[in-house]
mmCIF file of C-alpha atoms and ligand atoms in Angstrom:
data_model
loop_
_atom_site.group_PDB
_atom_site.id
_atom_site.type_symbol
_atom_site.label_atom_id
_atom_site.label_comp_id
_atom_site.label_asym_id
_atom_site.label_seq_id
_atom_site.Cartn_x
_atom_site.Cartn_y
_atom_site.Cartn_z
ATOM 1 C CA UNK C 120 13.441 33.014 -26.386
ATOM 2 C CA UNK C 121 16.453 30.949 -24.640
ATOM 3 C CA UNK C 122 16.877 27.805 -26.649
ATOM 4 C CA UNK C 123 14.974 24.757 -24.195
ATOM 5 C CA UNK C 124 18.445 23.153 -22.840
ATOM 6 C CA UNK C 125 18.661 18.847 -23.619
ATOM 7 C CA UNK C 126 22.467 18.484 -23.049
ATOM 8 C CA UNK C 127 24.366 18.236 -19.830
ATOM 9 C CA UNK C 128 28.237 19.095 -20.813
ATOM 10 C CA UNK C 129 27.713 16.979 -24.157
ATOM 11 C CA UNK C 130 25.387 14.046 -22.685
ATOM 12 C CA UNK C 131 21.738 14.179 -23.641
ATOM 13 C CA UNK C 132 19.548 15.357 -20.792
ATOM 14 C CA UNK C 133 17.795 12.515 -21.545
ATOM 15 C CA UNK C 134 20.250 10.175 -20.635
ATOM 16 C CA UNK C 135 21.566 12.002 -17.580
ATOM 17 C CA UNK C 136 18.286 11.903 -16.256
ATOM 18 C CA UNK C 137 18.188 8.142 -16.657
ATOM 19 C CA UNK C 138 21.510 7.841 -15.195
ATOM 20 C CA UNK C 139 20.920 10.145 -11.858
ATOM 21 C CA UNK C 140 17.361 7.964 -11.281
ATOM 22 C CA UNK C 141 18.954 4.926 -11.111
ATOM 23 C CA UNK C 142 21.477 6.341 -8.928
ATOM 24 C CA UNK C 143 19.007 8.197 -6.808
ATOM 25 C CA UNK C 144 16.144 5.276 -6.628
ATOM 26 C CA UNK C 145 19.171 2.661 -5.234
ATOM 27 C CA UNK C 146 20.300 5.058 -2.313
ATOM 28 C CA UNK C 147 16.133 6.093 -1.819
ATOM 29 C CA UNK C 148 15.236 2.549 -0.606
ATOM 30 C CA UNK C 149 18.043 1.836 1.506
ATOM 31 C CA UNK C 150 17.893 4.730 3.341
ATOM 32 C CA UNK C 151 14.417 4.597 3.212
ATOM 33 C CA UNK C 152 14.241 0.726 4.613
ATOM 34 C CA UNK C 153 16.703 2.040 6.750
ATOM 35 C CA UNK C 154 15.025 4.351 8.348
ATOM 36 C CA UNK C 155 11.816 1.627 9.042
ATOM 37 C CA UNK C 156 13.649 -0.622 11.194
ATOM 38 C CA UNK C 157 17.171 1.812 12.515
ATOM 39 C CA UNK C 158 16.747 1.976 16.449
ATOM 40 C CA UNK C 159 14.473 3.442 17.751
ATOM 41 C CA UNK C 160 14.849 7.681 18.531
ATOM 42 C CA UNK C 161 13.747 8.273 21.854
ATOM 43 C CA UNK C 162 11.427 5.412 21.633
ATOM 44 C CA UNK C 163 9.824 5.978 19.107
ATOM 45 C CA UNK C 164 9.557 5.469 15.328
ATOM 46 C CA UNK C 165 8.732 8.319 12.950
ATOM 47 C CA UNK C 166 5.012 8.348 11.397
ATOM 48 C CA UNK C 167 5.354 8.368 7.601
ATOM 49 C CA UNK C 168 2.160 10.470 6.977
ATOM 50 C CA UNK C 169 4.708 13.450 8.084
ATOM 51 C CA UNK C 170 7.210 12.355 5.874
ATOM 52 C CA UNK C 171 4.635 11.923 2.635
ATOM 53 C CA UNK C 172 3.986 15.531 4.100
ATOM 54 C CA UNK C 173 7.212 17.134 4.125
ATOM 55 C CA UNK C 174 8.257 15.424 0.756
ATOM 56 C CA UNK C 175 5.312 17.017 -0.953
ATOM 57 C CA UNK C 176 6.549 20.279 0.359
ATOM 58 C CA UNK C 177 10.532 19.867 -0.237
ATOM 59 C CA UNK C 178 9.258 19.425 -3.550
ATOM 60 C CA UNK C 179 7.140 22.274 -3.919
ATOM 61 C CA UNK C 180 9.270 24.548 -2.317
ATOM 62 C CA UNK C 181 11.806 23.347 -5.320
ATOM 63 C CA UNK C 182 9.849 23.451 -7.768
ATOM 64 C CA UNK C 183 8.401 26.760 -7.042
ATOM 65 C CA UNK C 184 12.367 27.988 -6.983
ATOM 66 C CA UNK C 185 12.822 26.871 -10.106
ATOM 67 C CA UNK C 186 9.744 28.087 -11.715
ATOM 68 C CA UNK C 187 10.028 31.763 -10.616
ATOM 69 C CA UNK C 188 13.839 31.855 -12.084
ATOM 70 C CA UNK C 189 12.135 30.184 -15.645
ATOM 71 C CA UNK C 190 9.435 33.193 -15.754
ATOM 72 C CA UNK C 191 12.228 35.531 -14.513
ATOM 73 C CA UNK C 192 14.394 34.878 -17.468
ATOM 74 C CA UNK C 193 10.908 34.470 -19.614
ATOM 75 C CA UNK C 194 9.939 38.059 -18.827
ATOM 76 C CA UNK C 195 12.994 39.768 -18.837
ATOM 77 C CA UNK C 196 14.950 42.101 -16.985
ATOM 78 C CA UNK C 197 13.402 45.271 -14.691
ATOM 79 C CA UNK C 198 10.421 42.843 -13.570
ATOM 80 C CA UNK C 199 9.147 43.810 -10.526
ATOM 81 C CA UNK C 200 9.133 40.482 -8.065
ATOM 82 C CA UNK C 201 5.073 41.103 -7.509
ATOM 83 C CA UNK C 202 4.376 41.084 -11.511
ATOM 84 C CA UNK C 203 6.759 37.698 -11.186
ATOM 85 C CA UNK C 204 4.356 36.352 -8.448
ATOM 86 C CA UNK C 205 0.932 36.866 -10.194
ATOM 87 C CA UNK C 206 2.333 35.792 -13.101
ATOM 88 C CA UNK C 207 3.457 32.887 -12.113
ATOM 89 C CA UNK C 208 0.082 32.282 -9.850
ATOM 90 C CA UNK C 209 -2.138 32.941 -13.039
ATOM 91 C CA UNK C 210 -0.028 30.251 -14.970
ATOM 92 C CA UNK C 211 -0.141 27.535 -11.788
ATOM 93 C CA UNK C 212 -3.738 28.266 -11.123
ATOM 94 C CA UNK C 213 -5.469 28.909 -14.802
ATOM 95 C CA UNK C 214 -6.484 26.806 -17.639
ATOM 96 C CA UNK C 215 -6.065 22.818 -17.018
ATOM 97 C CA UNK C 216 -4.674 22.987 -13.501
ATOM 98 C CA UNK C 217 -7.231 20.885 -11.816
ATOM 99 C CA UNK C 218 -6.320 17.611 -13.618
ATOM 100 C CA UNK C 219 -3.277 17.932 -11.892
ATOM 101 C CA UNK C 220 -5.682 17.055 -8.573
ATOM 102 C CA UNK C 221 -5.951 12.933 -9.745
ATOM 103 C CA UNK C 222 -2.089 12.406 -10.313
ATOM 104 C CA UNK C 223 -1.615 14.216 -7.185
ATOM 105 C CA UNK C 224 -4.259 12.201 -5.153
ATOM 106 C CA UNK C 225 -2.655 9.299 -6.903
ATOM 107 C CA UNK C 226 0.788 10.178 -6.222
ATOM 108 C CA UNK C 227 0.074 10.495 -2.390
ATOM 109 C CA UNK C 228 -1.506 6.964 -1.856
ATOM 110 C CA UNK C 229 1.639 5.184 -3.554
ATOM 111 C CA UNK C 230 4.027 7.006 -1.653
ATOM 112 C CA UNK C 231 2.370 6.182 1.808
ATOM 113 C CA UNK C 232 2.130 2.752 0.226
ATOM 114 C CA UNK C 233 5.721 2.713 -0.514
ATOM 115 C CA UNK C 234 6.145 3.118 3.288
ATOM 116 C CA UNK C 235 4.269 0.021 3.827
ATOM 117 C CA UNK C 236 5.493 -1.958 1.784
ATOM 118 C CA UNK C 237 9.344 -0.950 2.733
ATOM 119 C CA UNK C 238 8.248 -1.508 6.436
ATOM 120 C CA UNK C 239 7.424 -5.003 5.752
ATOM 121 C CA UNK C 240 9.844 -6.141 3.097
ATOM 122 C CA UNK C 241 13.367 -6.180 2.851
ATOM 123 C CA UNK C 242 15.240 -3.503 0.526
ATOM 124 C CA UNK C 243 15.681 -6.039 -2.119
ATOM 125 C CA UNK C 244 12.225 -8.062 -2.199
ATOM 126 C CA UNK C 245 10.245 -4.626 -2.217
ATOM 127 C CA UNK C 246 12.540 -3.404 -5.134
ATOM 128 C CA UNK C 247 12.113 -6.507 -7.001
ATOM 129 C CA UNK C 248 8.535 -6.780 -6.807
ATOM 130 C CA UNK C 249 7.751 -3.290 -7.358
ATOM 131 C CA UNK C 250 9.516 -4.021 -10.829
ATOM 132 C CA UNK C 251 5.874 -5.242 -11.576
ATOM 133 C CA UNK C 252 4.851 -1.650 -12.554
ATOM 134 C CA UNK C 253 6.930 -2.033 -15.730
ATOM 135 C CA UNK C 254 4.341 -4.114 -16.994
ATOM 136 C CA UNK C 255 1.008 -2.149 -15.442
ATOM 137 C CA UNK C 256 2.965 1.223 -17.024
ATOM 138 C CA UNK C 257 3.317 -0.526 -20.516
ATOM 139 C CA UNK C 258 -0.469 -1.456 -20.377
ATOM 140 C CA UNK C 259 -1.273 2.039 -19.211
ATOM 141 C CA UNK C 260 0.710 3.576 -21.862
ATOM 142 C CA UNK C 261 -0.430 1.250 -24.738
ATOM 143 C CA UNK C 262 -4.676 2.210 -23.741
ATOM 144 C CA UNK C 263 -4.144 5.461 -22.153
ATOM 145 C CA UNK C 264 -1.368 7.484 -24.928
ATOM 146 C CA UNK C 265 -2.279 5.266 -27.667
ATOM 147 C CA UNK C 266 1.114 4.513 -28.205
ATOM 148 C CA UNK C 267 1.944 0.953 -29.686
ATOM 149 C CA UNK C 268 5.004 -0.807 -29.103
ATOM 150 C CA UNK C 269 7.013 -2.854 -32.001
ATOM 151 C CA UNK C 270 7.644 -6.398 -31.026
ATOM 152 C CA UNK C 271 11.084 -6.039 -30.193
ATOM 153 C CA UNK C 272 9.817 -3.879 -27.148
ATOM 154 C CA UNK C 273 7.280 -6.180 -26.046
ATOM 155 C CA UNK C 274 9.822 -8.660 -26.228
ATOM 156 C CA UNK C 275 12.368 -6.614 -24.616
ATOM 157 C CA UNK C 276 9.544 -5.981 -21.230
ATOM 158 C CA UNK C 277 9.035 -9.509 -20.962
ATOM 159 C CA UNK C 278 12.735 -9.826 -20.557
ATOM 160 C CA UNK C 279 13.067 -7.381 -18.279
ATOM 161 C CA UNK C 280 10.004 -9.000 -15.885
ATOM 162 C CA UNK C 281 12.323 -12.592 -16.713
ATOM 163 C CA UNK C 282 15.648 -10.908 -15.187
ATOM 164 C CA UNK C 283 13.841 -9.412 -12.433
ATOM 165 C CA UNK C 284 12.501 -12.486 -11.173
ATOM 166 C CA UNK C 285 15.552 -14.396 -11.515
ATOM 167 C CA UNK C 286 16.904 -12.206 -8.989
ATOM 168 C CA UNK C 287 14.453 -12.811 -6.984
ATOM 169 C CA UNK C 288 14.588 -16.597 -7.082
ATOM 170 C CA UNK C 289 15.886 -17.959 -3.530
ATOM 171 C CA UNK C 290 18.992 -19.901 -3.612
ATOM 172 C CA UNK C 291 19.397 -23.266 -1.040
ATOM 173 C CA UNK C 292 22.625 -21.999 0.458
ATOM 174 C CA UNK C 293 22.117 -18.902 1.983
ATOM 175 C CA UNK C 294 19.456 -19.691 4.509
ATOM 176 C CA UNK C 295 21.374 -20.610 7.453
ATOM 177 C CA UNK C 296 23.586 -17.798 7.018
ATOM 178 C CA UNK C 297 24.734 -16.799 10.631
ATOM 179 C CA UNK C 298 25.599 -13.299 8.623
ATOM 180 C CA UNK C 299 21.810 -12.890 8.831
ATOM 181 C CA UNK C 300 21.192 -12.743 12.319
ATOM 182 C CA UNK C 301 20.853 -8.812 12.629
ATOM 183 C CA UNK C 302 18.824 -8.392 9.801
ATOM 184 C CA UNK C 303 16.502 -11.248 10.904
ATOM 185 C CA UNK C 304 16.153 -9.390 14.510
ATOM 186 C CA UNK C 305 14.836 -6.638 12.647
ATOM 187 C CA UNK C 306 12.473 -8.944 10.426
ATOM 188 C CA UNK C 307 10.638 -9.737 13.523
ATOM 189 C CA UNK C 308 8.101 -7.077 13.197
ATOM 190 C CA UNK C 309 7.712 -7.234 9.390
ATOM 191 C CA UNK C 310 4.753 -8.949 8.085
ATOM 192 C CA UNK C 311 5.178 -10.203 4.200
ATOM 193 C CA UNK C 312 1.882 -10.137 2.962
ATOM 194 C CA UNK C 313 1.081 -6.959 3.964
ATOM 195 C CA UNK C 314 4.284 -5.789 2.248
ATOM 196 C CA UNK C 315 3.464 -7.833 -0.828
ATOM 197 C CA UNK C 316 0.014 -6.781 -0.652
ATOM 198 C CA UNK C 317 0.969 -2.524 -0.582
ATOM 199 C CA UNK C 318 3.543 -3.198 -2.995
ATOM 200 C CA UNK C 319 1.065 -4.638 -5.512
ATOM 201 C CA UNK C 320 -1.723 -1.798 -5.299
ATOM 202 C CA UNK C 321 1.609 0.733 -5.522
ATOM 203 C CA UNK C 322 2.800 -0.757 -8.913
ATOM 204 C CA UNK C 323 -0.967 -0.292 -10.482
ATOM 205 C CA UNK C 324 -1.210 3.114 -8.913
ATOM 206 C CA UNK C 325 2.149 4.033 -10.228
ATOM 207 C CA UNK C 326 1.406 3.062 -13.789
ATOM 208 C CA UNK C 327 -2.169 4.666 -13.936
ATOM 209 C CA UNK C 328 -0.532 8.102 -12.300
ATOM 210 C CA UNK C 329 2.876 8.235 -14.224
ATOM 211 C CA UNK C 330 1.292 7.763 -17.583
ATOM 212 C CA UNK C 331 -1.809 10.262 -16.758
ATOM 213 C CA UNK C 332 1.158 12.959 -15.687
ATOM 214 C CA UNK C 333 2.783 12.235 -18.537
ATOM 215 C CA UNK C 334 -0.254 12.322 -20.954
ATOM 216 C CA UNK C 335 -1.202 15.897 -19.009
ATOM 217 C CA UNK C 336 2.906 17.138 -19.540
ATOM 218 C CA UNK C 337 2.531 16.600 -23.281
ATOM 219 C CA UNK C 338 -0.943 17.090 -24.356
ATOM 220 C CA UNK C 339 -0.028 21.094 -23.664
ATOM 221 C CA UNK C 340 3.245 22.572 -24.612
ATOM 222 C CA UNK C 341 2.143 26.101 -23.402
ATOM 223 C CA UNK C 342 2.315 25.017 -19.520
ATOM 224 C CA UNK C 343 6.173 24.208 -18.526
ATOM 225 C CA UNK C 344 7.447 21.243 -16.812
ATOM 226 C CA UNK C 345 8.132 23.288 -13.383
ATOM 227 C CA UNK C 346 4.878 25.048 -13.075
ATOM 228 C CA UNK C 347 3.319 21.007 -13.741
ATOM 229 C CA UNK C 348 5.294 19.960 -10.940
ATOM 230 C CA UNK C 349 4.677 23.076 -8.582
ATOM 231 C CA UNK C 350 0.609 22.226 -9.677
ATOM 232 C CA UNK C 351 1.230 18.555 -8.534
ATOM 233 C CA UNK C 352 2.808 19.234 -5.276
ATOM 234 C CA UNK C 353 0.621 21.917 -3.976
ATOM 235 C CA UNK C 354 -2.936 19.491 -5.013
ATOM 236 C CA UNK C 355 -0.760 16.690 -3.123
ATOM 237 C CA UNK C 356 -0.394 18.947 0.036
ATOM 238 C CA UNK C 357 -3.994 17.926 0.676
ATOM 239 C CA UNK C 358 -4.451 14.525 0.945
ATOM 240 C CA UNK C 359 -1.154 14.053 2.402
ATOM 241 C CA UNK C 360 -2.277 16.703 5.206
ATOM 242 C CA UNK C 361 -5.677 16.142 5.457
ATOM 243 C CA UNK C 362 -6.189 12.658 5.354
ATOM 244 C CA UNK C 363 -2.216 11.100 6.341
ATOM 245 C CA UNK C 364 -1.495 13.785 8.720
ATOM 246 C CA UNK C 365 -4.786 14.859 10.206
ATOM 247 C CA UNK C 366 -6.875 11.772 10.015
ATOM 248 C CA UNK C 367 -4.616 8.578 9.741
ATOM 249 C CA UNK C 368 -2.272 9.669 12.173
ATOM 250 C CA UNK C 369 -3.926 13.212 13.975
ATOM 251 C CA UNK C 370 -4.653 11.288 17.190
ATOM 252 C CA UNK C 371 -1.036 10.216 17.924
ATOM 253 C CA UNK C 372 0.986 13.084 16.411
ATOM 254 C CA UNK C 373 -1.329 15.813 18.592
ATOM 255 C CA UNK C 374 0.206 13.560 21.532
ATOM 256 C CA UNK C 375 3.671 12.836 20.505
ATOM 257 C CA UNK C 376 4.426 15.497 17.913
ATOM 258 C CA UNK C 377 4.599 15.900 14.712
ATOM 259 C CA UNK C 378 8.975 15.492 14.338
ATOM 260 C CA UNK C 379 8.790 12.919 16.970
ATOM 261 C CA UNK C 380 11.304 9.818 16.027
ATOM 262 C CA UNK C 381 12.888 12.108 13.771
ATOM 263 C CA UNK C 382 16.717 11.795 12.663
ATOM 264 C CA UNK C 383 18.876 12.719 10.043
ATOM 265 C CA UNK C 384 18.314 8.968 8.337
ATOM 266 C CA UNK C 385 14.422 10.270 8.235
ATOM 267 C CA UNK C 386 15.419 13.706 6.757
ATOM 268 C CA UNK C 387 17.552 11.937 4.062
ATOM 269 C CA UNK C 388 14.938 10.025 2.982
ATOM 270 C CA UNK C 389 12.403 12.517 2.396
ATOM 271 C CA UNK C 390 15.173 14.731 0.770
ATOM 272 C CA UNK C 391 15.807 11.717 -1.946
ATOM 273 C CA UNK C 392 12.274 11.254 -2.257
ATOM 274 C CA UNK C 393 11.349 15.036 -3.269
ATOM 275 C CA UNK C 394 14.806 14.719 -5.148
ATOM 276 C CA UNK C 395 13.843 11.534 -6.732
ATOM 277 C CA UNK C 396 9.889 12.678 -7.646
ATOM 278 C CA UNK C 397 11.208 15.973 -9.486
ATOM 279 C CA UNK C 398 14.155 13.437 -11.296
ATOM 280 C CA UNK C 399 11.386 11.172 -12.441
ATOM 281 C CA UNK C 400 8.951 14.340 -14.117
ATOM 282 C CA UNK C 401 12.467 15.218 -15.712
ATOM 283 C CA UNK C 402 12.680 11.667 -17.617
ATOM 284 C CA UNK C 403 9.205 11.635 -18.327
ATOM 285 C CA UNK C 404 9.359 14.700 -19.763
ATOM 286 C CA UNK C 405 12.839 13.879 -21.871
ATOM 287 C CA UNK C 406 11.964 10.618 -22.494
ATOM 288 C CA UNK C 407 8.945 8.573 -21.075
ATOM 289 C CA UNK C 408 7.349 6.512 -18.030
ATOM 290 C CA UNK C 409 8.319 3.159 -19.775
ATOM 291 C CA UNK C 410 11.759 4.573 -20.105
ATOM 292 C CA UNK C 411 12.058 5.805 -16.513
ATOM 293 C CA UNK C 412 11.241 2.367 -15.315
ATOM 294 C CA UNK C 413 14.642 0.487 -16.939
ATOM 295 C CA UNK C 414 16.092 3.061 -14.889
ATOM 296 C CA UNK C 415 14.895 1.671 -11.806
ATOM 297 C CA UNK C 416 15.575 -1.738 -12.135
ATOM 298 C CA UNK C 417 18.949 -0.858 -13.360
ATOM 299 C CA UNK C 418 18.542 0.446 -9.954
ATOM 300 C CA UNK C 419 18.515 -2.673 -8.188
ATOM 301 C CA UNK C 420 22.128 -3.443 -9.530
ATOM 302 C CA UNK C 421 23.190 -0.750 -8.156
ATOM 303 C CA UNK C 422 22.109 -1.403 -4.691
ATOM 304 C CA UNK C 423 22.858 -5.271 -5.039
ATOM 305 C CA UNK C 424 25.876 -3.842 -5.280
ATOM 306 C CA UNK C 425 26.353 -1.365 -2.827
ATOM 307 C CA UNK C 426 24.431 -4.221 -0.220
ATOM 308 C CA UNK C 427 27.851 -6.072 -1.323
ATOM 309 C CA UNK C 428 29.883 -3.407 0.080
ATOM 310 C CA UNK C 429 28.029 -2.527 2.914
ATOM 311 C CA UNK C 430 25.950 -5.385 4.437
ATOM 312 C CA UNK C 431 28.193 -8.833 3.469
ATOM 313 C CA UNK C 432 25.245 -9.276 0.935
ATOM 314 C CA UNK C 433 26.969 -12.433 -1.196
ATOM 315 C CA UNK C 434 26.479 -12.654 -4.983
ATOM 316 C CA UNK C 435 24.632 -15.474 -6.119
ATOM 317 C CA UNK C 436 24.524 -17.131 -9.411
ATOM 318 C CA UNK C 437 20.448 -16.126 -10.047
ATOM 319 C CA UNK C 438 21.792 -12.264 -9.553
ATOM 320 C CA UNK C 439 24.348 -12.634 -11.810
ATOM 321 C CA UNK C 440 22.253 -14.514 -14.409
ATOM 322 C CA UNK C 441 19.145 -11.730 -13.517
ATOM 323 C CA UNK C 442 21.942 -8.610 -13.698
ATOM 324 C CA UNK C 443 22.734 -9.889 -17.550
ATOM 325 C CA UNK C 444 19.293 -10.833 -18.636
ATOM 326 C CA UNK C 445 18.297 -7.009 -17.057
ATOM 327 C CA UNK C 446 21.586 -5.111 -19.150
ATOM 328 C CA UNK C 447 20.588 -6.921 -21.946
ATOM 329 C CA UNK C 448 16.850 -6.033 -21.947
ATOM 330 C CA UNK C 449 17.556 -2.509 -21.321
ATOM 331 C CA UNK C 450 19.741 -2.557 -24.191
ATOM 332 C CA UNK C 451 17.447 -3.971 -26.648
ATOM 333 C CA UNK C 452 14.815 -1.145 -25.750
ATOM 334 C CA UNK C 453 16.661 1.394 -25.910
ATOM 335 C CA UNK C 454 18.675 0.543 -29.293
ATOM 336 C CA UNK C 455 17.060 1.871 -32.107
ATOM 337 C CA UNK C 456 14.506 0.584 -34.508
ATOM 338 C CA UNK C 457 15.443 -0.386 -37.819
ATOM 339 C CA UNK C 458 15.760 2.549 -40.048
ATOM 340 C CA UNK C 459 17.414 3.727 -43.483
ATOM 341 C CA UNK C 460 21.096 3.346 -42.421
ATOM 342 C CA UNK C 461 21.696 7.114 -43.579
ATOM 343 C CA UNK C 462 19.688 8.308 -40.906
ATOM 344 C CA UNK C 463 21.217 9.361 -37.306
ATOM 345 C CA UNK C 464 19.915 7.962 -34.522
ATOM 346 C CA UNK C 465 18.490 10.256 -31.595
ATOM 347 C CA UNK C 466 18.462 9.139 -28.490
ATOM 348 C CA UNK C 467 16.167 12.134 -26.936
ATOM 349 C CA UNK C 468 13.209 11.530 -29.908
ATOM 350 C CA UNK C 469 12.025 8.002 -28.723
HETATM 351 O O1 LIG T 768 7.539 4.308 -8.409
HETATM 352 P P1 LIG T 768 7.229 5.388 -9.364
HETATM 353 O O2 LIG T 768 8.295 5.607 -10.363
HETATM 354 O O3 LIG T 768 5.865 5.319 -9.935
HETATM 355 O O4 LIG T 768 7.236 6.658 -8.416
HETATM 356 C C1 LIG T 768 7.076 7.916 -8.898
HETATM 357 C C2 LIG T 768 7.411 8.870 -7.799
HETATM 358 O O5 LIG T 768 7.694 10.106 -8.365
HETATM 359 C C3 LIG T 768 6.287 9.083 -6.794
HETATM 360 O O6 LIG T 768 6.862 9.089 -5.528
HETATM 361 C C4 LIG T 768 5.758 10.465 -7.119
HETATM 362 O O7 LIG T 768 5.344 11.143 -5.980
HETATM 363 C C5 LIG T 768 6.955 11.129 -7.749
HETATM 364 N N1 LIG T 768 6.660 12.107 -8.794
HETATM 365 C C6 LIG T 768 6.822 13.443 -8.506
HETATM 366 N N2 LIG T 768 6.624 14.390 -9.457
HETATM 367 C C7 LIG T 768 6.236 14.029 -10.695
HETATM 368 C C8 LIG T 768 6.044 12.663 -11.007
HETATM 369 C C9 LIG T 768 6.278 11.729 -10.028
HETATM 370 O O8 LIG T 768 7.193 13.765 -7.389
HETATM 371 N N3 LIG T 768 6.026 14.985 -11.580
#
């Protein structure tokens, strides 16, 4: 049996998981914004049923990769590739599979929300408010997994909702900004409360769905993480066909296509999606939901700071402030509880 791998070149996988999210969910909604209100190709905008679609496949198709190489080295060498197949079929298909259909369902309703909601916000609002599944995760967590939180934890999520919305607080001086103008052109066709609206049903979604995959990953230690995620992605490949594709958007694809308003912004943001979806069952697995969450609002640091670079986005006291109270809270999660000073801390057994 190969020993079950938890360091990347000395750096807990745990960590490194963390880490690549944060990077990952930062470049995920500005492309993905991005690619909501970019010009027009050929006159036309992409429909994001087929991109739901073609995520839940990207993913599969990796997933699936990976899986067959895990029962590969699980059974072996002198395999023959069709004793590979129906093995790997009898371990996707068997047992528990099924209760992979209501993440999956889940799953496919918050990402088309996500589109929504990043059609009618700006990057930084939607990331912001979507920080409200930290809370809706910790509730989920605490009645679904049983799993009860010491007070400096609590304290430490309250915190972390604090520094968020400091962020968000408006400042007087940057509303007549003529920096603005381009962004506002774009603005035009967004409309705020149904943004707000998507973004709200996506955070309770995301903390029901997250903590039931995670309470399916680790009830059973007999299933791996790979063939979990192959089971999620094919039960997704359903909804997002049948009812995205097919009956939300059949009428208009059958007459403009299904690629039509397709670039290589669109393609990137599927790819980070799929990348981003198999990142997150990584750090639920290695550490947990709650976890994977201070990821993504370290997230928003990151792309504060990239929109720096990139779009003349000026720094404003309430970020700063937000950015500290945020660094702090994710410290005080993350740093161990109190325990016999003899003992060493690990980071991977939270
Ligand atoms: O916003 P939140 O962190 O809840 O988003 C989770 C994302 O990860 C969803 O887009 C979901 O489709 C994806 N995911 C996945 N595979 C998993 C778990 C989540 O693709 N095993």
């Amino acid at each position: 049996d190969a020993p079950r791998r938890t360091t990347i070149a000395g750096f807990p996988l745990s960590y490194v998981s963390l880490g690549t999210l944060a990077v990952q969910n930062a470049a995920l909604i500005l492309v993905m914004h991005y690619s909501r209100i970019m010009p027009l190709v050929d006159n036309k905008r992409y429909y994001t049923s087929t991109a739901v679609f073609l995520n839940e496949v990207l993913k599969l198709s990796i997933a699936l990769v990976i899986a067959l190489y895990d029962t590969a080295s699980n059974m072996g060498p002198g395999v023959s590739s069709s004793e590979l197949v129906s093995t790997l079929a009898t371990q996707v298909f068997s047992g528990d599979s099924w209760k992979l259909a209501i993440p999956a369902a889940l799953y496919t309703f918050q990402n088309s929300l996500q589109y929504i909601a990043v059609s009618n916000l700006d990057a930084a609002t939607f990331q912001v408010t979507y920080q409200l599944k930290i809370l809706t995760t910790a509730l989920f967590s605490v009645t679904m997994l049983k799993r009860s939180l010491t007070t400096k934890k609590w304290v430490s999520l309250v915190l972390l909702m604090v520094g968020v919305a400091v962020v968000q607080i408006p400042t007087g001086s940057s509303g007549d900004d003529p920096k603005k103008t381009t962004r506002d052109v774009s603005h035009a066709e967004m409309n705020k409360s149904v943004g707000l609206v998507a973004v709200t049903v996506a955070c309770a979604i995301s903390g029901l769905a997250g903590v039931y995959f995670e309470k399916v990953l680790k009830d059973s230690t007999q299933v791996t993480l790979w063939v979990r995620n192959v089971q999620l992605s094919f039960y997704s490949l359903f909804p997002a066909l049948f009812l995205g594709v097919i009956i939300k958007d059949g009428a208009a694809i059958s007459h403009d296509g299904f690629f039509t308003g397709y670039n290589w912004v669109v393609w990137t943001a599927i790819t980070f999606q799929a990348v981003g979806g198999l990142l997150v069952a990584l750090v639920v697995n290695y550490a947990d939901n709650i976890a994977k969450n201070f990821a993504t609002s370290i997230s928003i640091i990151i792309s504060f700071v990239v929109s720096v670079w990139i779009f003349d986005f000026s720094i404003t006291i309430n970020f700063l402030l937000g950015m500290v109270i945020v660094l702090y809270a994710t410290y005080l999660y993350s740093s161990p509880d109190r325990r016999p000073s003899s003992m060493p801390s690990n980071p991977t057994a939270e």
